[in-house]
Short mmCIF file of C-alpha atoms in Angstrom, two decimals:
data_model
loop_
_atom_site.label_atom_id
_atom_site.label_comp_id
_atom_site.label_asym_id
_atom_site.label_seq_id
_atom_site.Cartn_x
_atom_site.Cartn_y
_atom_site.Cartn_z
CA MET A 56 -66.59 11.20 51.63
CA ARG A 57 -66.74 9.88 48.23
CA ILE A 58 -64.09 11.05 45.62
CA ARG A 59 -64.67 12.66 42.08
CA GLU A 60 -64.73 9.75 39.69
CA GLN A 61 -61.97 9.97 36.94
CA GLU A 62 -61.16 7.66 34.24
CA VAL A 63 -57.48 6.82 33.79
CA GLN A 64 -55.49 4.97 31.34
CA LEU A 65 -53.26 2.01 32.09
CA LYS A 66 -49.85 1.46 30.16
CA ASP A 67 -51.58 -1.05 27.78
CA GLY A 68 -54.14 1.30 26.81
CA ARG A 69 -57.12 -0.13 29.06
CA ARG A 70 -59.17 2.60 31.02
CA VAL A 71 -59.83 2.17 34.44
CA LEU A 72 -62.53 4.09 36.43
CA LEU A 73 -61.24 5.44 39.94
CA LYS A 74 -64.06 6.21 42.46
CA SER A 75 -65.00 5.30 45.88
CA ALA A 76 -66.47 2.17 46.51
CA SER A 77 -70.13 1.93 47.78
CA LYS A 78 -71.87 -0.11 50.32
CA GLU A 79 -73.23 -2.24 47.68
CA HIS A 80 -69.48 -3.14 46.50
CA ALA A 81 -68.84 -4.79 49.93
CA GLU A 82 -68.83 -8.18 48.75
CA ALA A 83 -66.94 -7.49 45.55
CA LEU A 84 -64.51 -5.67 47.87
CA VAL A 85 -63.88 -8.37 50.17
CA ARG A 86 -63.32 -10.82 47.22
CA HIS A 87 -60.63 -8.29 46.12
CA ARG A 88 -58.96 -8.17 49.54
CA ARG A 89 -59.21 -11.97 49.98
CA ALA A 90 -57.60 -12.53 46.27
CA THR A 91 -54.82 -10.08 46.93
CA SER A 92 -54.23 -11.49 50.39
CA ASP A 93 -53.80 -15.03 48.63
CA GLU A 94 -51.14 -13.67 46.09
CA THR A 95 -48.67 -12.41 48.60
CA TYR A 96 -47.93 -12.04 52.22
CA PHE A 97 -47.45 -8.42 51.90
CA THR A 98 -50.83 -7.72 53.19
CA ALA A 99 -51.93 -7.52 56.84
CA ALA A 100 -54.42 -10.45 56.71
CA TYR A 101 -54.41 -13.84 55.36
CA PRO A 102 -57.31 -14.78 52.87
CA GLU A 103 -59.55 -16.86 55.39
CA GLU A 104 -59.45 -13.74 57.62
CA TRP A 105 -61.78 -12.16 55.01
CA GLU A 106 -64.36 -14.74 55.19
CA GLY A 107 -67.65 -13.59 56.31
CA ALA A 108 -66.28 -9.91 56.36
CA ALA A 109 -68.83 -8.43 54.18
CA GLY A 110 -70.93 -6.84 56.77
CA ARG A 111 -67.72 -5.24 58.48
CA VAL A 112 -66.59 -3.76 55.35
CA ARG A 113 -70.12 -2.47 54.49
CA ASP A 114 -70.10 -0.82 57.79
CA ARG A 115 -66.49 0.70 57.00
CA ILE A 116 -67.51 2.07 53.61
CA ALA A 117 -70.58 3.63 55.46
CA ALA A 118 -68.26 5.34 58.12
CA PHE A 119 -66.02 6.55 55.24
CA GLU A 120 -68.91 8.08 53.15
CA SER A 121 -70.10 9.94 56.23
CA ASP A 122 -66.82 11.31 57.21
CA GLY A 123 -65.57 14.38 55.62
CA GLU A 124 -62.01 13.58 55.40
CA GLU A 125 -61.42 9.78 54.97
CA PHE A 126 -62.18 8.36 51.81
CA LEU A 127 -61.59 5.18 49.45
CA VAL A 128 -59.82 5.17 46.13
CA THR A 129 -61.32 1.98 44.05
CA ALA A 130 -60.12 0.99 40.79
CA PHE A 131 -62.72 -0.39 38.49
CA LEU A 132 -62.15 -2.16 35.14
CA ASP A 133 -65.23 -3.40 33.20
CA GLY A 134 -66.93 -3.06 36.49
CA GLU A 135 -64.84 -5.39 38.39
CA ILE A 136 -62.57 -4.12 41.50
CA ILE A 137 -58.80 -4.57 40.57
CA GLY A 138 -57.46 -2.10 43.04
CA ASP A 139 -58.41 -0.58 46.48
CA ALA A 140 -56.95 2.13 48.37
CA GLY A 141 -57.85 4.30 51.57
CA ILE A 142 -56.91 7.34 53.38
CA PHE A 143 -57.95 7.18 57.09
CA LYS A 144 -57.22 9.19 60.18
CA VAL A 145 -54.49 7.91 62.44
CA LYS A 146 -56.24 8.82 65.42
CA GLY A 147 -59.26 10.64 66.45
CA SER A 148 -57.63 13.13 68.91
CA ALA A 149 -57.30 16.79 68.00
CA LYS A 150 -53.45 16.75 68.19
CA CYS A 151 -53.38 14.03 65.57
CA GLN A 152 -55.93 15.59 63.16
CA HIS A 153 -53.32 16.61 60.72
CA ARG A 154 -52.18 12.96 60.12
CA CYS A 155 -53.54 10.34 57.93
CA GLY A 156 -52.75 6.79 57.07
CA PHE A 157 -52.60 4.99 53.78
CA GLY A 158 -53.08 1.47 52.39
CA ILE A 159 -53.36 -0.06 49.06
CA SER A 160 -53.74 -3.39 47.37
CA ILE A 161 -53.84 -4.31 43.63
CA LEU A 162 -54.23 -7.40 42.03
CA GLN A 163 -50.87 -9.08 40.49
CA GLU A 164 -52.12 -9.07 37.02
CA TYR A 165 -52.43 -5.25 37.05
CA GLY A 166 -49.16 -4.74 39.21
CA ASN A 167 -46.95 -3.42 36.29
CA LEU A 168 -49.49 -1.14 34.22
CA GLY A 169 -48.93 1.98 36.33
CA LEU A 170 -52.25 1.43 38.29
CA GLY A 171 -50.35 1.97 41.76
CA SER A 172 -49.05 5.51 40.54
CA LEU A 173 -52.50 6.56 39.39
CA MET A 174 -54.19 5.47 42.46
CA LEU A 175 -51.64 6.94 44.65
CA LYS A 176 -51.38 10.26 43.09
CA ALA A 177 -55.30 10.67 43.47
CA ALA A 178 -55.27 9.54 46.84
CA LEU A 179 -52.36 12.10 47.91
CA GLY A 180 -54.07 14.95 45.97
CA GLN A 181 -57.51 14.47 47.80
CA ALA A 182 -55.62 14.04 51.26
CA LYS A 183 -54.06 17.41 50.74
CA LYS A 184 -57.58 18.94 49.71
CA ASN A 185 -59.14 17.38 52.94
CA GLY A 186 -56.78 19.28 55.09
CA PHE A 187 -54.30 16.44 55.94
CA GLU A 188 -50.83 17.56 56.27
CA GLN A 189 -48.79 14.16 56.19
CA VAL A 190 -49.61 10.73 55.08
CA GLU A 191 -48.08 7.55 56.97
CA LEU A 192 -47.97 4.15 56.08
CA GLY A 193 -46.48 0.64 56.93
CA VAL A 194 -44.82 -1.78 54.50
CA PHE A 195 -43.12 -5.14 54.72
CA GLU A 196 -39.42 -4.69 54.51
CA ASP A 197 -38.82 -7.11 51.66
CA ASN A 198 -41.71 -5.68 49.61
CA VAL A 199 -39.19 -3.77 47.38
CA LYS A 200 -41.24 -2.89 44.59
CA ALA A 201 -43.63 -1.06 46.86
CA ILE A 202 -41.02 0.80 48.82
CA ARG A 203 -39.62 1.95 45.50
CA LEU A 204 -43.11 3.27 44.45
CA TYR A 205 -43.59 5.24 47.67
CA GLU A 206 -40.23 6.63 47.64
CA LYS A 207 -41.10 7.95 43.97
CA TYR A 208 -43.90 9.85 45.35
CA GLY A 209 -42.04 11.58 48.25
CA PHE A 210 -42.21 9.09 50.96
CA GLN A 211 -39.45 8.94 53.31
CA LYS A 212 -38.24 5.82 55.59
CA MET A 213 -38.72 7.11 59.16
CA GLY A 214 -38.50 4.09 61.23
CA ARG A 215 -38.74 0.28 61.47
CA CYS A 216 -40.91 -1.86 63.86
CA PHE A 217 -38.86 -5.12 64.44
CA ARG A 218 -40.69 -8.21 63.74
CA ALA A 219 -43.76 -6.63 63.10
CA TYR A 220 -45.39 -9.68 61.17
CA LYS A 221 -45.13 -13.18 61.81
CA LEU A 222 -46.02 -15.50 59.11
CA LYS A 223 -47.43 -19.13 59.30
CA ASP A 224 -44.01 -20.55 58.48
CA GLY A 225 -42.85 -19.09 61.84
CA THR A 226 -40.61 -16.39 60.04
CA TYR A 227 -40.82 -12.78 60.81
CA ARG A 228 -40.77 -9.46 59.03
CA ASP A 229 -39.90 -5.97 60.04
CA GLU A 230 -42.19 -3.15 58.89
CA ILE A 231 -40.75 -0.02 57.33
CA GLN A 232 -42.51 3.08 58.46
CA MET A 233 -42.81 5.70 55.93
CA VAL A 234 -44.12 9.37 55.90
CA ARG A 235 -44.91 11.79 53.06
CA VAL A 236 -45.25 15.66 54.37
CA LEU A 237 -47.82 17.13 51.90
CA GLU A 238 -46.61 20.48 52.25
CA GLU A 239 -43.86 20.93 49.73
CA GLY A 240 -40.23 20.72 50.83
CA VAL A 241 -40.87 20.48 54.59
CA LEU A 242 -38.88 17.24 55.25
CA LEU A 243 -36.21 18.16 52.78
CA LYS A 244 -35.61 21.45 54.64
CA SER A 245 -35.74 19.83 58.27
CA GLN A 246 -33.29 17.43 57.43
CA GLU A 247 -31.08 19.28 54.87
CA PHE A 248 -30.53 22.49 57.07
CA GLN A 249 -30.37 21.08 60.53
CA LYS A 250 -26.93 21.92 61.94
CA GLY A 251 -24.92 18.85 62.26
CA LYS A 252 -27.16 16.54 60.31
CA ALA A 253 -25.90 14.66 57.25
CA PHE A 254 -27.88 15.16 54.24
CA PRO A 255 -29.89 11.96 53.64
CA PHE A 256 -28.83 10.60 50.55
CA LEU A 257 -31.14 8.01 48.80
CA ASP A 258 -30.66 4.54 47.05
CA THR A 259 -30.09 5.20 43.29
CA GLY A 260 -30.35 1.62 42.01
CA PHE A 261 -33.64 2.48 40.16
CA LEU A 262 -32.00 5.14 37.73
CA GLU A 263 -32.43 3.33 34.45
CA ASP A 264 -34.59 2.94 31.61
CA GLY A 265 -33.49 -0.16 29.33
CA GLU A 266 -31.37 1.75 27.36
CA ILE A 267 -29.25 3.81 29.74
CA LYS A 268 -28.26 3.72 33.36
CA LEU A 269 -26.90 6.10 35.94
CA VAL A 270 -24.17 4.75 37.96
CA LEU A 271 -23.54 6.45 41.30
CA VAL A 272 -19.89 7.72 41.31
CA LYS A 273 -19.84 9.69 44.61
CA THR A 274 -22.22 12.02 46.82
CA ALA A 275 -21.05 15.48 48.34
CA GLN A 276 -22.67 17.09 51.49
CA GLU A 277 -23.71 20.75 51.55
CA ASP A 278 -20.97 23.22 51.70
CA GLN A 279 -22.84 26.67 52.87
CA LYS A 280 -19.63 28.77 52.40
CA LYS A 281 -19.30 27.90 48.64
CA GLY A 282 -22.89 27.84 48.22
CA TYR A 283 -22.99 24.13 47.19
CA LEU A 284 -26.14 22.11 47.84
CA PRO A 285 -26.00 18.46 48.48
CA ALA A 286 -25.33 16.58 45.09
CA TYR A 287 -25.09 13.07 43.46
CA TYR A 288 -22.68 12.54 40.88
CA PHE A 289 -23.18 9.71 38.30
CA ASP A 290 -21.63 8.05 35.17
CA ILE A 291 -23.97 7.87 32.21
CA CYS A 292 -23.73 4.05 30.95
CA ASP A 293 -25.34 1.91 28.75
CA LYS A 294 -27.08 -1.14 29.76
CA ASN A 295 -23.82 -3.18 29.56
CA GLY A 296 -22.12 -0.68 31.79
CA GLN A 297 -20.17 1.18 29.05
CA LYS A 298 -19.47 4.86 30.35
CA MET A 299 -20.80 7.34 27.81
CA GLY A 300 -20.83 10.42 29.82
CA ILE A 301 -21.37 11.92 33.26
CA CYS A 302 -24.32 13.93 34.95
CA ASP A 303 -25.06 15.41 38.49
CA LEU A 304 -27.93 16.44 40.72
CA ARG A 305 -27.93 19.23 43.02
CA VAL A 306 -30.67 18.93 45.53
CA GLY A 307 -32.55 21.90 46.66
CA HIS A 308 -32.54 25.57 45.62
CA ASN A 309 -30.38 28.60 46.25
CA ALA A 310 -28.71 31.50 44.57
CA ASN A 311 -26.24 29.43 43.19
CA THR A 312 -28.71 26.87 41.55
CA HIS A 313 -30.59 29.98 39.94
CA TYR A 314 -27.39 30.48 37.86
CA SER A 315 -25.81 27.04 37.47
CA GLY A 316 -29.03 24.88 37.85
CA ASN A 317 -29.75 21.75 39.48
CA ILE A 318 -28.37 19.29 36.82
CA GLY A 319 -25.13 18.96 35.15
CA TYR A 320 -24.45 16.80 32.27
CA GLN A 321 -21.80 15.98 29.53
CA VAL A 322 -21.81 13.08 26.84
CA GLU A 323 -18.59 11.70 25.23
CA GLU A 324 -18.31 12.91 21.69
CA ALA A 325 -18.58 9.13 20.23
CA TYR A 326 -22.10 9.06 21.88
CA ARG A 327 -23.68 12.37 21.21
CA GLY A 328 -26.68 12.93 19.06
CA ARG A 329 -28.70 10.03 20.74
CA HIS A 330 -30.47 12.21 23.48
CA TYR A 331 -28.37 10.31 26.23
CA ALA A 332 -28.02 13.44 28.13
CA GLY A 333 -31.93 14.32 27.72
CA LYS A 334 -32.38 10.76 29.02
CA ALA A 335 -30.34 11.17 31.84
CA CYS A 336 -32.15 14.19 32.92
CA LEU A 337 -35.62 12.49 32.87
CA LEU A 338 -34.09 9.79 35.42
CA LEU A 339 -32.56 12.44 37.50
CA PHE A 340 -35.97 14.26 37.50
CA GLU A 341 -37.15 11.09 39.37
CA LEU A 342 -34.56 11.08 41.89
CA ALA A 343 -35.34 14.95 42.45
CA LYS A 344 -38.97 13.96 42.91
CA ARG A 345 -38.28 11.52 45.46
CA HIS A 346 -36.58 14.33 47.26
CA GLN A 347 -39.72 16.35 47.36
CA MET A 348 -38.49 18.83 44.77
CA ASP A 349 -41.42 20.20 42.90
CA TYR A 350 -39.31 22.12 40.35
CA LEU A 351 -35.94 22.35 39.09
CA SER A 352 -33.37 24.53 36.89
CA ILE A 353 -31.23 23.59 34.12
CA THR A 354 -28.81 26.25 32.69
CA CYS A 355 -26.65 26.46 29.76
CA ASN A 356 -24.58 28.85 27.73
CA PRO A 357 -26.94 30.66 25.06
CA ASP A 358 -24.55 29.54 22.10
CA ASN A 359 -24.70 25.88 23.31
CA TYR A 360 -27.45 24.64 20.88
CA ALA A 361 -26.91 21.06 21.70
CA SER A 362 -27.42 21.69 25.31
CA ARG A 363 -30.45 23.80 24.66
CA ARG A 364 -31.95 20.85 22.69
CA THR A 365 -31.20 18.71 25.50
CA CYS A 366 -33.05 21.03 28.07
CA GLU A 367 -36.10 21.17 25.67
CA TYR A 368 -35.83 17.16 25.09
CA ALA A 369 -36.01 16.90 29.05
CA GLY A 370 -39.43 19.08 28.91
CA GLY A 371 -37.59 22.49 30.51
CA VAL A 372 -39.28 25.64 29.50
CA LEU A 373 -37.20 28.54 28.81
CA GLN A 374 -37.41 31.62 31.22
CA GLY A 375 -35.08 33.64 29.54
CA ILE A 376 -31.45 34.54 29.23
CA ILE A 377 -29.91 35.68 32.44
CA SER A 378 -26.79 37.75 33.21
CA LEU A 379 -24.35 36.16 35.68
CA PRO A 380 -23.49 38.21 38.75
CA GLU A 381 -19.68 38.95 39.35
CA TRP A 382 -19.59 36.78 42.70
CA HIS A 383 -20.54 33.57 40.79
CA GLU A 384 -17.66 31.36 40.30
CA MET A 385 -18.86 30.88 36.46
CA TYR A 386 -18.51 34.62 35.53
CA GLY A 387 -14.85 34.35 36.87
CA ALA A 388 -14.27 31.54 34.43
CA GLY A 389 -15.63 33.76 31.52
CA ALA A 390 -19.34 33.22 31.22
CA LEU A 391 -21.40 36.35 31.09
CA GLU A 392 -25.03 34.78 30.47
CA LYS A 393 -26.95 31.69 30.83
CA CYS A 394 -30.34 30.31 29.25
CA HIS A 395 -32.32 29.66 32.21
CA TYR A 396 -34.76 26.50 31.87
CA HIS A 397 -37.62 25.52 34.51
CA VAL A 398 -39.10 21.96 34.78
CA ASP A 399 -42.07 21.87 36.80
CA PHE A 400 -43.23 18.53 38.49
CA ARG A 401 -46.46 19.73 40.05
#
């Protein structure tokens, strides 16, 4: 099939057209794949393997066009292909119809402009519409940038193929196998609530924005008796590592987080008034997304106007002021009501 064309904007303001390449683009698509294969070894083929491949690519495009589920997402800038991605069936058997594979290549010149995110979001959205339930991919173990992109959009590492790739210099690279379930929360729930299974905490080294960074202090597993969900605890630091406050993220949803929220934060008095708590929330949102959370809650006391401004700065929408039940530990500490803010990632 062909996807619906859409125009998107790169971080530098340039407009890119996302659409499915047609058979007349076969030569240009081969040139693109040869170029990306020459820029890095993080592709399956060497540049010379694309020589004379236009006919094969043309046939593959025709197969995509006639199929009702497989498709290409091709990025065009001023008529030139700068990015190429595809969703394809893993196997033809009936038992595997819910699965699809994903591959992507982008010219290095456009690698830091948000194009990968734009193409991946378009591919995941269309794959779900086409009835696929999960997306699978393989990535070189040392392609850290790609792995972080996939984790940002909910892919989780599920396995490793030892020495999957052998390079011309005789060295080997493992392949990291990753999966994204398109039905919200399935992977999280299956791993979070299996008895005897530890919650899979993720790497948090990406939680920085150039002004602040979140430094992991500890993690805590779920405590079902107390109603505590798995949680991350961070120091909020400036780019030089100076501690300015603390924050935490509770992963998942239950009755407890309805009243206490998924996020907590506190900024030391000397650093207040600079939106550090709100900026920390925005970083925590990215971690929540990697755990396939499609929304979260933030609560605060109704008379805590600074915290209310933080919730609004982070994009929270006030759902109302809720009364705390007597069983909640915050009620026992003297709190009677909470402002309940909702942040939607969908």
